[in-house]
Amino acid sequence: MKGTVLGIEGTAWNLSAAIVNEKDLIAEVTDTYKPATGGIHPREAAQHHAKYASYVVRKVLEEAKEKGVDVQDIDAISFSQGPGLGACLRTVATAARMLAISLDKPLIGVNHCLAHIEVGRWKTPATDPVTLYVSGANSQVLAYRRGKYRVFGETLDIGLGNAFDKFARNAGISHPGGPKIEELARKSTNYIPLPYVVKGMDFSFSGLSTAASEALRKHSLEDVCYSLQETAFAMVVEVTERALAHTGKNEVLLGGGVGANMRLREMLDIMCDERGASFYVPEKRFMGDNGAMIAYLGLLMYDSGNIIEIADSHVNPNFRPDDVMVNWIEDNQQEKEDVSN
Ligand code: AMP
Ligand code: MG
């Protein structure tokens, strides 16, 4: 792998620009939209990104220069093409296009979910994992097979993080709710039954979030937080375990903002231990949304010739990871034979 890529992330509340090369992350500058009240307001988040886009880009170029990487050294510009909030995606895509045109560099549109996986493969020893990607808006179990990252299971409604945030808002806890739910859950071991919804390989969190809010009428906040976590995490761990069994893989990688949760990590760790699989968690800065992962997948895609024309660089708020042809991973001989048979 060779090259230097500047990548911009801005699918939701984090605006982040980073420069990576084949050796490492050179520089990263992030500015986070923080809602005054309630959750993420898409238009306000997009306005935040528009306001700070030139700042994060200028600053990341400055920081890279201090480390000996000049603007002329950049080979390509990558950006999050989706999935995400439409208004945010469009703002960041506009910034990326302007940068590509003014620097006369190729443009690369990155799938945000795949960037979470690839940064995990980069920053942990995982090589061919089943990935549990749990963030605010997304919740998926993914693994590579024959030229694509396949979605083995996913949420049928909202993301796990959003389910937590929604419950938290109802309970009067400020955004983001996840970290506070984790703290409160630690104070209880009293499990209240809540709807456990796994359908085939998919899961659903909306009913669980509502039931948890209703349970607050009869139970303490600590007990409900504990039960909400236990239920939601058992659901995603069950599906991750079945994806492991189905694919025969022996590594699990965790990604997304909810991956910061220590109880979720513990449950995955126990499951992996019991199955003889290895469990990998990247450093926290690479788990939530970050520019480094967009720049890094941009670099993989640059090296494998995945460049797009400006005219084809429209964003896709529902961009599915299994829509991307993955030509930066070498299939092993057995898999190639499977495909040709
Ligand atoms: P992301 O969308 O990847 O930026 O992640 C943001 C989501 O992660 C929000 O919904 C947060 O509530 C959630 N989150 C962050 N930290 C934790 C935690 N310790 N436990 C559970 N959820 C968390
Ligand atoms: Mg994300």
Coordinates of C-alpha atoms and ligand atoms in Angstrom, one line a residue:
M1 CA 0.0 0.0 0.0
K2 CA 1.3 3.4 -0.9
G3 CA 0.0 7.0 -0.8
T4 CA -1.3 9.8 1.4
V5 CA -5.0 10.6 1.7
L6 CA -6.9 13.4 3.4
G7 CA -10.3 12.1 4.6
I8 CA -13.3 13.9 5.9
E9 CA -16.0 12.4 8.2
G10 CA -19.3 14.2 8.9
T11 CA -22.2 11.7 8.8
A12 CA -23.7 12.9 12.1
W13 CA -22.4 15.0 14.9
N14 CA -18.6 14.6 14.5
L15 CA -16.9 16.6 11.9
S16 CA -13.4 15.3 11.5
A17 CA -10.6 15.6 9.0
A18 CA -7.5 13.4 9.0
I19 CA -4.4 12.6 6.9
V20 CA -3.0 9.1 6.8
N21 CA -0.3 7.5 4.8
E22 CA 0.8 3.9 4.5
K23 CA 2.8 4.2 7.7
D24 CA 0.3 5.8 10.1
L25 CA -2.2 8.5 11.0
I26 CA -0.3 11.7 10.5
A27 CA -2.9 14.2 11.8
E28 CA -6.5 14.4 12.8
V29 CA -8.7 17.4 13.7
T30 CA -12.2 17.0 15.0
D31 CA -15.0 19.5 15.9
T32 CA -18.1 18.0 17.4
Y33 CA -21.6 19.5 17.1
K34 CA -23.2 19.5 20.6
P35 CA -27.0 20.1 20.7
A36 CA -28.0 22.7 23.3
T37 CA -31.0 20.5 24.2
G38 CA -32.4 17.2 23.0
G39 CA -30.7 15.0 20.4
I40 CA -29.0 15.7 17.1
H41 CA -30.9 18.2 15.0
P42 CA -29.9 17.4 11.4
R43 CA -30.0 21.0 10.0
E44 CA -28.1 22.4 13.0
A45 CA -25.5 19.6 12.7
A46 CA -25.1 20.4 8.9
Q47 CA -24.8 24.1 9.7
H48 CA -22.1 23.3 12.3
H49 CA -20.2 21.2 9.7
A50 CA -20.5 24.1 7.1
K51 CA -19.1 26.5 9.6
Y52 CA -16.2 24.4 10.7
A53 CA -15.2 22.5 7.5
S54 CA -12.6 25.0 6.4
Y55 CA -11.2 25.2 10.0
V56 CA -10.7 21.4 10.4
V57 CA -9.2 21.1 6.9
R58 CA -6.8 24.0 7.4
K59 CA -5.8 22.8 10.8
V60 CA -5.2 19.2 9.8
L61 CA -3.0 20.5 6.9
E62 CA -1.1 22.7 9.3
E63 CA -0.5 19.8 11.8
A64 CA 0.6 17.4 9.0
K65 CA 3.0 20.1 7.7
E66 CA 4.6 20.2 11.2
K67 CA 5.1 16.5 10.8
G68 CA 6.8 16.8 7.4
V69 CA 3.7 16.0 5.2
D70 CA 3.0 18.8 2.8
V71 CA -0.2 19.5 0.9
Q72 CA 1.6 18.5 -2.3
D73 CA 2.2 15.1 -0.8
I74 CA -1.6 14.3 -0.7
D75 CA -2.6 11.9 -3.4
A76 CA -6.4 11.9 -2.9
I77 CA -9.4 13.3 -1.0
S78 CA -11.9 10.9 0.6
F79 CA -15.2 11.6 2.3
S80 CA -18.1 9.8 3.9
Q81 CA -20.6 9.2 1.2
G82 CA -23.1 7.6 3.5
P83 CA -25.0 6.3 5.4
G84 CA -25.8 9.3 7.5
L85 CA -27.9 12.4 7.8
G86 CA -28.6 13.8 4.3
A87 CA -27.9 17.5 5.2
C88 CA -24.6 16.6 7.0
L89 CA -23.5 14.3 4.2
R90 CA -24.1 16.9 1.5
T91 CA -22.2 19.6 3.4
V92 CA -19.1 17.4 3.9
A93 CA -19.3 16.1 0.3
T94 CA -19.3 19.7 -0.9
A95 CA -16.2 20.5 1.1
A96 CA -14.5 17.3 -0.2
R97 CA -15.3 18.2 -3.8
M98 CA -14.0 21.7 -3.4
L99 CA -10.8 20.5 -2.0
A100 CA -10.4 17.8 -4.7
I101 CA -11.0 20.4 -7.4
S102 CA -8.7 23.1 -5.9
L103 CA -5.9 20.7 -5.2
D104 CA -6.5 18.8 -8.4
K105 CA -6.6 15.5 -6.7
P106 CA -8.9 12.4 -7.2
L107 CA -12.0 12.0 -5.1
I108 CA -13.0 8.9 -3.2
G109 CA -16.4 8.2 -1.8
V110 CA -16.2 6.0 1.3
N111 CA -18.9 3.9 2.9
H112 CA -18.9 4.9 6.6
C113 CA -19.7 1.4 8.0
L114 CA -16.9 -0.2 6.0
A115 CA -14.5 2.5 7.4
H116 CA -15.4 1.4 10.9
I117 CA -14.4 -2.2 10.0
E118 CA -11.2 -1.3 8.1
V119 CA -9.9 1.1 10.8
G120 CA -10.4 -1.8 13.3
R121 CA -8.4 -4.2 11.0
W122 CA -5.7 -1.5 10.8
K123 CA -5.5 -0.7 14.5
T124 CA -6.0 -4.2 16.0
P125 CA -4.5 -7.6 15.1
A126 CA -7.9 -8.6 13.6
T127 CA -7.5 -9.9 10.0
D128 CA -10.8 -11.4 9.0
P129 CA -13.3 -10.7 11.8
V130 CA -17.0 -10.8 12.3
T131 CA -17.6 -7.1 13.1
L132 CA -20.3 -5.8 15.5
Y133 CA -20.8 -2.2 14.5
V134 CA -23.1 -0.4 17.0
S135 CA -23.4 3.3 16.9
G136 CA -26.1 6.0 17.3
A137 CA -27.8 5.3 14.0
N138 CA -26.4 2.0 12.9
S139 CA -26.3 -1.5 14.3
Q140 CA -25.0 -4.3 12.1
V141 CA -23.1 -7.6 12.2
L142 CA -20.8 -7.8 9.2
A143 CA -18.2 -10.1 7.8
Y144 CA -16.2 -10.4 4.6
R145 CA -17.0 -13.1 2.1
R146 CA -16.3 -13.3 -1.6
G147 CA -15.7 -9.7 -2.6
K148 CA -18.1 -8.0 -0.2
Y149 CA -18.7 -7.3 3.4
R150 CA -22.0 -9.1 3.9
V151 CA -24.5 -7.9 6.5
F152 CA -25.4 -11.0 8.6
G153 CA -27.7 -9.2 10.9
E154 CA -28.9 -5.7 11.4
T155 CA -31.5 -3.5 13.2
L156 CA -34.9 -3.5 11.7
D157 CA -35.6 0.0 13.1
I158 CA -33.3 2.3 15.0
G159 CA -29.7 2.0 16.0
L160 CA -28.7 0.7 19.5
G161 CA -27.2 4.1 20.5
N162 CA -30.3 5.9 19.4
A163 CA -32.5 3.5 21.4
F164 CA -30.4 4.4 24.5
D165 CA -30.5 8.1 23.7
K166 CA -34.2 8.1 23.2
F167 CA -34.8 6.3 26.5
A168 CA -32.4 8.7 28.2
R169 CA -34.3 11.7 26.9
N170 CA -37.5 10.3 28.3
A171 CA -35.8 9.7 31.6
G172 CA -34.6 13.3 31.7
I173 CA -30.9 12.4 31.0
S174 CA -29.0 14.7 28.6
H175 CA -27.6 13.7 25.2
P176 CA -25.8 11.4 24.6
G177 CA -27.5 9.0 27.0
G178 CA -25.3 5.9 26.5
P179 CA -22.5 6.8 28.8
K180 CA -24.9 7.9 31.6
I181 CA -27.0 4.7 31.2
E182 CA -23.7 2.7 31.6
E183 CA -22.9 4.5 34.8
L184 CA -26.4 4.1 36.3
A185 CA -26.5 0.4 35.2
R186 CA -23.4 -0.3 37.3
K187 CA -25.5 0.5 40.5
S188 CA -28.0 -2.3 39.9
T189 CA -28.1 -6.1 39.4
N190 CA -31.9 -6.3 39.5
Y191 CA -33.1 -7.5 36.2
I192 CA -36.6 -6.5 35.0
P193 CA -37.8 -8.4 32.0
L194 CA -37.9 -6.3 28.8
P195 CA -38.8 -7.2 25.2
Y196 CA -35.9 -9.3 23.7
V197 CA -36.4 -8.9 20.0
V198 CA -34.3 -11.1 17.7
K199 CA -35.9 -12.1 14.4
G200 CA -33.8 -14.5 12.5
M201 CA -30.5 -12.7 12.4
D202 CA -31.9 -9.2 12.8
F203 CA -32.8 -7.2 15.9
S204 CA -35.1 -4.4 16.8
F205 CA -34.6 -1.8 19.5
S206 CA -37.5 0.6 19.2
G207 CA -40.0 -1.4 21.3
L208 CA -37.3 -2.1 23.9
S209 CA -36.6 1.6 24.3
T210 CA -40.3 2.3 24.7
A211 CA -40.8 -0.5 27.2
A212 CA -37.8 0.7 29.2
S213 CA -39.3 4.2 29.4
E214 CA -42.6 2.7 30.6
A215 CA -40.8 0.6 33.2
L216 CA -39.7 3.8 34.8
R217 CA -43.2 4.2 36.3
K218 CA -42.7 1.1 38.5
H219 CA -38.9 0.7 38.8
S220 CA -35.9 2.7 39.7
L221 CA -33.8 4.4 37.0
E222 CA -30.8 2.2 38.0
D223 CA -32.8 -1.1 37.6
V224 CA -34.2 0.0 34.2
C225 CA -30.8 1.1 32.9
Y226 CA -29.3 -2.2 34.0
S227 CA -32.1 -4.2 32.4
L228 CA -32.0 -2.2 29.2
Q229 CA -28.3 -2.8 28.8
E230 CA -28.5 -6.5 29.6
T231 CA -31.3 -7.0 27.1
A232 CA -30.0 -5.0 24.2
F233 CA -26.4 -6.3 24.6
A234 CA -27.6 -10.0 24.9
M235 CA -29.5 -9.5 21.6
V236 CA -26.5 -8.2 19.6
V237 CA -24.1 -10.7 21.2
E238 CA -26.4 -13.6 20.3
V239 CA -26.4 -12.5 16.6
T240 CA -22.7 -12.0 16.6
E241 CA -22.2 -15.5 18.0
R242 CA -24.4 -17.0 15.3
A243 CA -22.5 -15.1 12.6
L244 CA -19.3 -16.6 14.0
A245 CA -20.8 -20.1 13.9
H246 CA -22.2 -19.5 10.4
T247 CA -19.0 -18.1 8.8
G248 CA -16.6 -20.3 10.7
K249 CA -14.5 -17.2 11.5
N250 CA -12.6 -16.9 14.7
E251 CA -12.3 -13.2 15.4
V252 CA -14.7 -10.6 16.6
L253 CA -14.2 -6.9 16.1
L254 CA -16.2 -4.2 17.9
G255 CA -16.8 -0.7 16.4
G256 CA -19.0 2.3 16.8
G257 CA -19.7 4.7 19.7
V258 CA -21.7 2.1 21.8
G259 CA -18.5 0.0 21.7
A260 CA -17.2 2.2 24.5
N261 CA -19.5 0.4 26.9
M262 CA -17.5 -1.9 29.2
R263 CA -20.5 -4.3 29.9
L264 CA -20.9 -4.9 26.1
R265 CA -17.2 -5.6 25.9
E266 CA -17.4 -8.0 28.8
M267 CA -20.3 -9.9 27.3
L268 CA -18.5 -10.2 23.9
D269 CA -15.3 -11.2 25.7
I270 CA -17.1 -14.0 27.5
M271 CA -18.9 -15.2 24.3
C272 CA -15.6 -15.2 22.4
D273 CA -13.8 -17.0 25.2
E274 CA -16.4 -19.8 25.2
R275 CA -16.0 -20.2 21.5
G276 CA -12.3 -20.0 21.4
A277 CA -12.4 -16.8 19.3
S278 CA -10.3 -13.7 19.7
F279 CA -12.0 -10.4 20.6
Y280 CA -10.6 -7.1 19.4
V281 CA -11.5 -3.6 20.4
P282 CA -9.6 -0.6 18.8
E283 CA -8.5 2.3 20.9
K284 CA -11.5 4.5 21.8
R285 CA -10.5 7.3 19.3
F286 CA -10.9 4.9 16.4
M287 CA -14.3 3.5 17.7
G288 CA -16.6 6.5 17.4
D289 CA -16.9 8.4 14.2
N290 CA -13.4 9.7 13.2
G291 CA -11.7 11.2 10.2
A292 CA -8.8 8.7 10.4
M293 CA -11.1 5.8 9.4
I294 CA -12.3 7.7 6.3
A295 CA -8.8 8.7 5.3
Y296 CA -7.6 5.1 5.9
L297 CA -10.3 3.4 3.8
G298 CA -9.7 6.2 1.3
L299 CA -6.1 5.0 1.1
L300 CA -7.1 1.4 0.6
M301 CA -9.5 2.4 -2.1
Y302 CA -7.1 4.8 -3.8
D303 CA -4.5 2.0 -4.0
S304 CA -7.1 -0.3 -5.5
G305 CA -8.3 2.2 -8.1
N306 CA -11.7 3.1 -6.5
I307 CA -11.8 6.8 -7.6
I308 CA -15.0 8.6 -8.5
E309 CA -15.8 11.5 -10.8
I310 CA -17.2 14.6 -9.2
A311 CA -20.4 14.1 -11.3
D312 CA -20.9 10.7 -9.6
S313 CA -20.1 11.8 -6.1
H314 CA -23.6 12.3 -4.9
V315 CA -24.2 11.2 -1.3
N316 CA -26.5 8.3 -0.2
P317 CA -28.1 8.6 3.2
N318 CA -28.9 4.9 3.0
F319 CA -25.6 3.7 1.5
R320 CA -25.4 0.0 2.4
P321 CA -22.0 -1.6 3.1
D322 CA -22.9 -4.7 1.1
D323 CA -23.4 -2.5 -2.0
V324 CA -19.6 -1.9 -2.2
M325 CA -17.4 -4.2 -4.3
V326 CA -14.4 -4.8 -2.1
N327 CA -11.4 -5.2 -4.3
W328 CA -8.7 -4.3 -1.7
I329 CA -8.9 -7.7 0.0
E330 CA -7.3 -10.7 -1.6
D331 CA -9.6 -13.7 -1.5
N332 CA -7.9 -16.9 -0.6
Q333 CA -7.6 -19.7 -3.2
Q334 CA -10.4 -21.8 -1.7
E335 CA -12.9 -18.9 -1.9
K336 CA -11.9 -18.2 -5.5
E337 CA -12.7 -21.8 -6.3
D338 CA -16.0 -21.6 -4.5
V339 CA -16.9 -18.6 -6.6
S340 CA -16.0 -20.2 -9.9
N341 CA -18.0 -23.4 -9.0
Ligands
AMP1 P1 -21.4 7.2 17.1 O1 -22.8 7.3 16.4 O2 -20.6 6.0 16.6 O3 -20.7 8.5 17.2 O4 -21.8 6.8 18.6 C1 -22.7 7.6 19.4 C2 -23.6 6.7 20.2 O5 -22.8 6.0 21.1 C3 -24.6 7.5 21.0 O6 -25.9 7.0 20.8 C4 -24.1 7.3 22.4 O7 -25.2 7.3 23.4 C5 -23.5 5.9 22.4 N1 -22.5 5.7 23.4 C6 -21.4 6.4 23.7 N2 -20.7 5.9 24.8 C7 -21.5 4.9 25.2 C8 -21.4 4.0 26.3 N3 -20.4 4.0 27.2 N4 -22.4 3.0 26.5 C9 -23.4 3.0 25.6 N5 -23.6 3.8 24.6 C10 -22.6 4.7 24.4
MG2 MG -20.3 5.5 12.9

